[in-house]
XYZ file of C-alpha atoms in Angstrom:
391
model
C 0.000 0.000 0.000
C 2.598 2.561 0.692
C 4.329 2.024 -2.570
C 1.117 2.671 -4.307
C 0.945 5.961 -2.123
C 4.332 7.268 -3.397
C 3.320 6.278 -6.733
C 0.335 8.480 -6.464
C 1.384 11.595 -4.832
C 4.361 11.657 -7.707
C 1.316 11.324 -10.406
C -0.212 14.445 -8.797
C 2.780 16.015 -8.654
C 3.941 16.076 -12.246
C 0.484 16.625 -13.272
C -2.922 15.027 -14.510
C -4.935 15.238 -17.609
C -7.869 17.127 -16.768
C -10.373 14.625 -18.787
C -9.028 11.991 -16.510
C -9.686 14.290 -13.381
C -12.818 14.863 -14.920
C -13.676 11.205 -14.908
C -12.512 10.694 -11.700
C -14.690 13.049 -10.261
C -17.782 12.271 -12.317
C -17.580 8.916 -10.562
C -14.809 7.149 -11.825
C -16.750 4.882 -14.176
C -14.794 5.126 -17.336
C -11.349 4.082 -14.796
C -13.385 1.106 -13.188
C -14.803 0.618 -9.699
C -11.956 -1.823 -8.394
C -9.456 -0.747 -5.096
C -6.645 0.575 -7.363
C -8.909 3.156 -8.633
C -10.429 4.172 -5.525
C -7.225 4.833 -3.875
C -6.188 6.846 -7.203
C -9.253 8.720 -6.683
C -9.065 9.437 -2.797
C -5.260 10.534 -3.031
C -5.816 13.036 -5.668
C -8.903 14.437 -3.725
C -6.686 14.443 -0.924
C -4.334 16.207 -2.646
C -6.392 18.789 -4.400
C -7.772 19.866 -1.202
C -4.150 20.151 0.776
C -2.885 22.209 -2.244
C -4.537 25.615 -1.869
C -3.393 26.043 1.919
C 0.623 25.317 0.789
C -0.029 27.688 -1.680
C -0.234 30.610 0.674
C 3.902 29.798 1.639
C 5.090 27.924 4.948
C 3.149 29.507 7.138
C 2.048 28.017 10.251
C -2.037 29.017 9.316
C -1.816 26.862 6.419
C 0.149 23.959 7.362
C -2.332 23.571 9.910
C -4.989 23.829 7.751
C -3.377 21.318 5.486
C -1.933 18.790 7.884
C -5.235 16.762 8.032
C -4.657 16.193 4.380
C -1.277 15.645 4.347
C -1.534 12.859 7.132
C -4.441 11.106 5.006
C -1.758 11.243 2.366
C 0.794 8.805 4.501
C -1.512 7.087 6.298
C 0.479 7.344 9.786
C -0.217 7.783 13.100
C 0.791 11.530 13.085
C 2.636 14.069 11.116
C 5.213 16.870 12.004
C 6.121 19.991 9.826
C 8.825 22.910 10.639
C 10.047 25.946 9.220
C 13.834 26.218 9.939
C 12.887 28.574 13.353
C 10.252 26.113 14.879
C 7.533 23.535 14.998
C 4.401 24.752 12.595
C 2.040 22.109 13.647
C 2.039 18.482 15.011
C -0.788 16.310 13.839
C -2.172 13.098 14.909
C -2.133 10.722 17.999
C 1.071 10.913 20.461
C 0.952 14.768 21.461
C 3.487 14.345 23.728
C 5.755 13.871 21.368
C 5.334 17.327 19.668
C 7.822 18.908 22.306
C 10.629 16.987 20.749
C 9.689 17.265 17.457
C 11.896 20.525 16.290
C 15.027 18.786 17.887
C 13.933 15.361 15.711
C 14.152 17.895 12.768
C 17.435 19.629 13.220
C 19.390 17.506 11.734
C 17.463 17.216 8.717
C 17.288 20.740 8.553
C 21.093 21.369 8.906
C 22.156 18.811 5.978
C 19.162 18.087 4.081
C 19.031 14.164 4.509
C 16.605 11.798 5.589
C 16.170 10.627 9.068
C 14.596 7.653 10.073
C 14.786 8.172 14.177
C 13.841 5.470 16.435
C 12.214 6.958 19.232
C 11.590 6.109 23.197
C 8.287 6.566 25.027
C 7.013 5.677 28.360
C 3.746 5.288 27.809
C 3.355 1.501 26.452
C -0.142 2.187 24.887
C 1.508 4.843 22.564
C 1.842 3.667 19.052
C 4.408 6.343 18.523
C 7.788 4.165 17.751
C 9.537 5.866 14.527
C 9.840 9.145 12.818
C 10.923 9.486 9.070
C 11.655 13.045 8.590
C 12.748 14.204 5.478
C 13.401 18.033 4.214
C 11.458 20.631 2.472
C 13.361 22.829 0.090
C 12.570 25.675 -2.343
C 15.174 26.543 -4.795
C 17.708 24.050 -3.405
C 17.511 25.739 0.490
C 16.067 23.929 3.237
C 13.624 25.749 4.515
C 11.880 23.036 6.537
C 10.833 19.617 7.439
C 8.192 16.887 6.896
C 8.277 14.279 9.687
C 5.543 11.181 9.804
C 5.241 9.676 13.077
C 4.478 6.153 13.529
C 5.019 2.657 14.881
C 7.044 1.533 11.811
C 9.601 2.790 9.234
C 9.907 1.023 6.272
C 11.483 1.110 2.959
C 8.394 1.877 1.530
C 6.951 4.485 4.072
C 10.270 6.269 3.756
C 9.520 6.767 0.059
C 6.286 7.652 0.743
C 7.166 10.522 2.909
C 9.865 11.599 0.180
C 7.326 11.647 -2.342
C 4.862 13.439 -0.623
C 7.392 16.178 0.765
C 8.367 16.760 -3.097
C 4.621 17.448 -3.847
C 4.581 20.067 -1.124
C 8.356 21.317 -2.308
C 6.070 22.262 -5.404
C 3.537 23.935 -3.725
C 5.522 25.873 -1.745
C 7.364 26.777 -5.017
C 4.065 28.244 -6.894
C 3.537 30.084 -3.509
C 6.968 31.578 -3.758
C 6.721 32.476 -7.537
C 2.916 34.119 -6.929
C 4.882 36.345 -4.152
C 7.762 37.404 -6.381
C 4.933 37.860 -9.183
C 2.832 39.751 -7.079
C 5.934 41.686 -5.912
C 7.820 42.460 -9.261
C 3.956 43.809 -10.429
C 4.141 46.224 -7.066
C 7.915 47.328 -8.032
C 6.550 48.016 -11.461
C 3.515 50.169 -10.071
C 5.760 51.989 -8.161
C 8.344 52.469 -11.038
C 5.526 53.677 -13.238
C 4.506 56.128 -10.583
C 7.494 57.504 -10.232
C 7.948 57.850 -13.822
C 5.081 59.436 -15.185
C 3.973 61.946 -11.972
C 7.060 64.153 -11.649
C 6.800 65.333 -15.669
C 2.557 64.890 -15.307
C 2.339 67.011 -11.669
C 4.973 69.976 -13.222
C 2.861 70.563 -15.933
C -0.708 70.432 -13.911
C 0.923 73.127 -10.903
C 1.757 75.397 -13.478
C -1.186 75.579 -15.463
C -3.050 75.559 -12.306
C -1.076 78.727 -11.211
C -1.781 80.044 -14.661
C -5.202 80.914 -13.629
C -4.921 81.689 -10.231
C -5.296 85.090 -11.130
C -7.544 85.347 -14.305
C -9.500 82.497 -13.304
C -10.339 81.752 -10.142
C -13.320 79.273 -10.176
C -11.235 77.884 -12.785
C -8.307 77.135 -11.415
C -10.301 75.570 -8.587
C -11.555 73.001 -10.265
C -9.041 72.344 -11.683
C -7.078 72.065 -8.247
C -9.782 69.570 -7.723
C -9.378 67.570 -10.788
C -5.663 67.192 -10.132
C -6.463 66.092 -6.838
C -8.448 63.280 -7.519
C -6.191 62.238 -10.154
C -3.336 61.873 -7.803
C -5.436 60.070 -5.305
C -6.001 57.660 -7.722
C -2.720 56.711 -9.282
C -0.851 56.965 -5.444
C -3.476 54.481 -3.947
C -1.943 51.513 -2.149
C -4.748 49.394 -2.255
C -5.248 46.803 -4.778
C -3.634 45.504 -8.048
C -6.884 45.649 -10.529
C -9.276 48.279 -10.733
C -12.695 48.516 -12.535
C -12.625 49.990 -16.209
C -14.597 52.715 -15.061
C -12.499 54.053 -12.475
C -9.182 53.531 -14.656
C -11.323 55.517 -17.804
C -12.232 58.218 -14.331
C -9.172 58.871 -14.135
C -8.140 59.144 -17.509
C -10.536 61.837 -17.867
C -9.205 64.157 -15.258
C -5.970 63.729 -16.725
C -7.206 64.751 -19.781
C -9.154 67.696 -18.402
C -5.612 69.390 -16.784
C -4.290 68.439 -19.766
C -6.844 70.357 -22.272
C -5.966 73.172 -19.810
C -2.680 73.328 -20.579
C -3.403 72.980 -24.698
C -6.616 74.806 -25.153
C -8.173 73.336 -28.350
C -5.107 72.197 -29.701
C -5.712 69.212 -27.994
C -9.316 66.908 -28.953
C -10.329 63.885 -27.436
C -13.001 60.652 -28.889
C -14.364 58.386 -26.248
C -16.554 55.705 -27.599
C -16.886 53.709 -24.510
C -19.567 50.354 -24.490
C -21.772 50.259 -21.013
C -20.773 46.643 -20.865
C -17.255 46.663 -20.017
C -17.180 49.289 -17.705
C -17.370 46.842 -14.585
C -14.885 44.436 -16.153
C -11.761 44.394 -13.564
C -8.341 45.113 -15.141
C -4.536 45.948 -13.820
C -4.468 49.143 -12.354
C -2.654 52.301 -14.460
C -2.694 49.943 -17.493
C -4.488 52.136 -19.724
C -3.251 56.040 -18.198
C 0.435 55.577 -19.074
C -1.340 55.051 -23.031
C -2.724 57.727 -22.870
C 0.219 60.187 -21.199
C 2.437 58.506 -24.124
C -0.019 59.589 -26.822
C -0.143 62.588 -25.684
C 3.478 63.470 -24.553
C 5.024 61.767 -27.893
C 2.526 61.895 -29.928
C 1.183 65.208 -29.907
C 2.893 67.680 -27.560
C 5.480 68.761 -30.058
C 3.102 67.874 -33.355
C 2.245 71.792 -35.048
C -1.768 72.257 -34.801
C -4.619 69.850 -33.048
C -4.011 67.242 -31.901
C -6.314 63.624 -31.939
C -6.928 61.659 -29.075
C -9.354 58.305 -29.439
C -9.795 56.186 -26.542
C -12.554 53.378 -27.655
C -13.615 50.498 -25.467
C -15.552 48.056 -27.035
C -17.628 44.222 -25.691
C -16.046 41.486 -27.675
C -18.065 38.897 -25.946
C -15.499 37.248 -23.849
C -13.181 39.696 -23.669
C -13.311 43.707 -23.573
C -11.334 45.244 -26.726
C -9.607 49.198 -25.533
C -7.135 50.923 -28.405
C -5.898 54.442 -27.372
C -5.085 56.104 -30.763
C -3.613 59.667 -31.714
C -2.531 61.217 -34.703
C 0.607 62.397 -33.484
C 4.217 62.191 -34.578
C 4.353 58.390 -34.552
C 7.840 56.604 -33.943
C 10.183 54.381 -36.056
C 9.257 50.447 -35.982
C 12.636 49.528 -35.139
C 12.501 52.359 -32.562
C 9.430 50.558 -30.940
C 10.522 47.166 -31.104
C 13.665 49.058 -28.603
C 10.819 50.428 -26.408
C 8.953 47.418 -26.154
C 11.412 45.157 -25.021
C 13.048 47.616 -22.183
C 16.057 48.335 -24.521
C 14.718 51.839 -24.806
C 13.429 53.761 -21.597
C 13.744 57.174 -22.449
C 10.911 56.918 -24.775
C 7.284 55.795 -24.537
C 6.673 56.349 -20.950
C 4.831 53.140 -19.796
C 4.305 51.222 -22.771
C 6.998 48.057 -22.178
C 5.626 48.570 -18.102
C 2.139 47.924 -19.203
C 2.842 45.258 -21.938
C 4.788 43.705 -19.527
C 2.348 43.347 -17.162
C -0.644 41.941 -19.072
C 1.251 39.462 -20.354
C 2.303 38.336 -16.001
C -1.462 38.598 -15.691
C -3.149 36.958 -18.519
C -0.429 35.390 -20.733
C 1.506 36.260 -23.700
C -1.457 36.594 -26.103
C -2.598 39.193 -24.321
C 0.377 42.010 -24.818
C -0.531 45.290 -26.117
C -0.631 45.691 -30.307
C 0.885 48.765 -31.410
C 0.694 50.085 -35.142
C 2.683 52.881 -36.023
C 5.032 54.849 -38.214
C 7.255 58.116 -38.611
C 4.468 60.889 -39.728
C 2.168 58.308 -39.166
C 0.538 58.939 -35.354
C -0.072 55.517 -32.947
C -2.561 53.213 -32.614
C -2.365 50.800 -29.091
C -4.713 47.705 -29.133
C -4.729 45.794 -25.726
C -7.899 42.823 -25.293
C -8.400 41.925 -21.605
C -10.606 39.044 -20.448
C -13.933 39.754 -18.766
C -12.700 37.377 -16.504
C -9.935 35.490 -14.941
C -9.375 33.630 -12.187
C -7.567 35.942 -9.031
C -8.516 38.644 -11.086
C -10.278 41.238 -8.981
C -11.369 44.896 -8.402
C -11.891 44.283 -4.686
């Protein structure tokens, strides 16, 4: 049996065809009724349910959460997992035994390497005999340990355990590439920030100031305007926002910014009721719209074109942000695009770069343009996507 339970845990590790978890879950009759595929089922469901709390990291929260599954996993007596400071949680029959468990693990967590401990106890109705502990690692570092608990250790249990602490090495992986994720998207926020306000918030003061004197109501709301528009971009809640409230924004960046150009500058917005709820990645579409207007029209002779259009493309919303500006070299882009060239484009590679961490490559931004030519930017976002959210 435990054989078959290593055997298992490394299928779920390395992955499953969904139509085959879809079978298994609609009742297993295409894989037979028989033992073998009853225990495939119950260790993937086991599995599947342990998963989501290692995904949140080593914490002691989720292990705890998770240790129930984990020790259905083995089948032993009790369980034991560390972090390299201290005991997380201690599972099963044999409490007694937890006070010793951190010193059972420090060995393991020193050098890495199995131990299979034989232990003493007092109490002779205790079925608490052997531990197996064995380490958990993420990117080759020890960063705890996985001990079972019971009253034998053999061969077969020890692989067992090994298998099952590489399924949770994998877990705690994903939970450590969704944290640098989520923190190279912050760093990029902030980069973006600090790229766009100091050129964006000169410009705004002064043509605030500009009508301090001739126009006071003006300037006001204008004061106003800028206001909310900073509020806005120097939030530090949340990584999405709704359509709506990015397209809010826009707009009071485009009202200081009509200040400042009179009727040199016109803006289209052809925006579709539908989409305005749909959650996407917050400043993704105002750095567009500050590039179209800072290279594409601020130094073009005459008016100046802005169309912002955001249309319902059934699963997915369709936004382009297109001027008729002084357009830029291919080549030139291509340099922009792929971080070669920052000085230029303020935001674009930034916001290319992070659709394509959120929903995939397929999903980078489209740009059509040419020397004399203005710019066209095409981005499509999903309605929806899983750990996508406006909240």
């Amino acid at each position: 049996m435990e054989p078959l339970v290593a055997v298992l845990v490394l299928v779920a590790l390395v992955g499953v065809p969904a139509i085959v978890l879809w079978r298994i879950l609609r009742g297993r009759r295409e894989l037979g009724s028989g033992p073998a595929e009853r225990a495939t089922f119950e260790t993937l469901h086991t599995a599947s349910l342990a998963a989501p709390m290692l995904r949140a990291g080593l914490s002691q929260a989720g292990v705890l959460k998770a240790s129930r599954h984990l020790r259905q996993l083995l089948g032993t007596q009790a369980i034991a997992v560390t972090n390299a400071e201290e005991l997380l949680v201690y599972d099963g029959t044999g409490d007694h035994h937890a006070r010793d468990a951190f010193e059972h693990a420090i060995d393991t967590l020193n050098d890495g390497r199995t131990q299979v401990l034989q232990l003493n106890c007092d109490l002779p109705e205790c079925p608490i005999r052997h531990a197996i502990v064995v380490p958990l690692t993420t990117d080759d570092r020890v960063v705890g340990s996985l001990a079972a608990y019971g009253d034998h250790a053999s061969a077969g249990l020890v692989r067992a355990v090994q298998e099952v602490a590489r399924w949770v090495d994998s877990q705690l992986e994903l939970a450590e590439l969704d944290r640098s994720r989520t923190m190279l998207i912050e760093a990029e926020v902030r980069a973006l920030r600090a790229q766009i306000s100091p050129h964006f918030i000169y410009n705004s003061l002064t043509t605030i100031a500009s009508f301090v004197r001739t126009d006071p109501e003006r300037a006001r709301e204008l004061l106003i305007d800028f206001a909310d528009f900073t509020r806005y971009s120097f939030r530090r809640h949340g990584d999405f926002t709704t359509l709506s409230e990015e397209l809010h924004s826009i707009d009071r960046y485009l009202t200081l910014e009509r200040a400042r150009f009179g009727d040199q500058l016109q803006v289209t917005l052809r925006i579709a009721p539908e989409v305005l709820a749909v959650a996407v990645p917050f400043l993704c579409l105002q750095p567009l719209v500050e590039n179209a207007v800072r290279h594409g029209l601020e130094s073009k002779p005459g008016v100046g074109r802005i169309t912002i259009i955001a249309e319902d493309a059934g699963a997915e919303c369709g936004i382009t942000v297109e001027d008729d500006g002084l357009g830029m070299d291919p080549e030139r882009l291509r340099r922009v695009l792929s971080g070669e060239d920052r000085a230029t484009g303020v935001g674009l590679a930034n916001v290319d770069e992070r659709l394509r961490q959120v929903y995939g490559d397929e999903y980078g931004l489209v740009v059509e343009t040419g020397e004399g030519a203005g710019t066209k930017v095409t981005l499509r976002l999903p309605k929806y996507r899983p750990g996508v959210s406006a909240r």
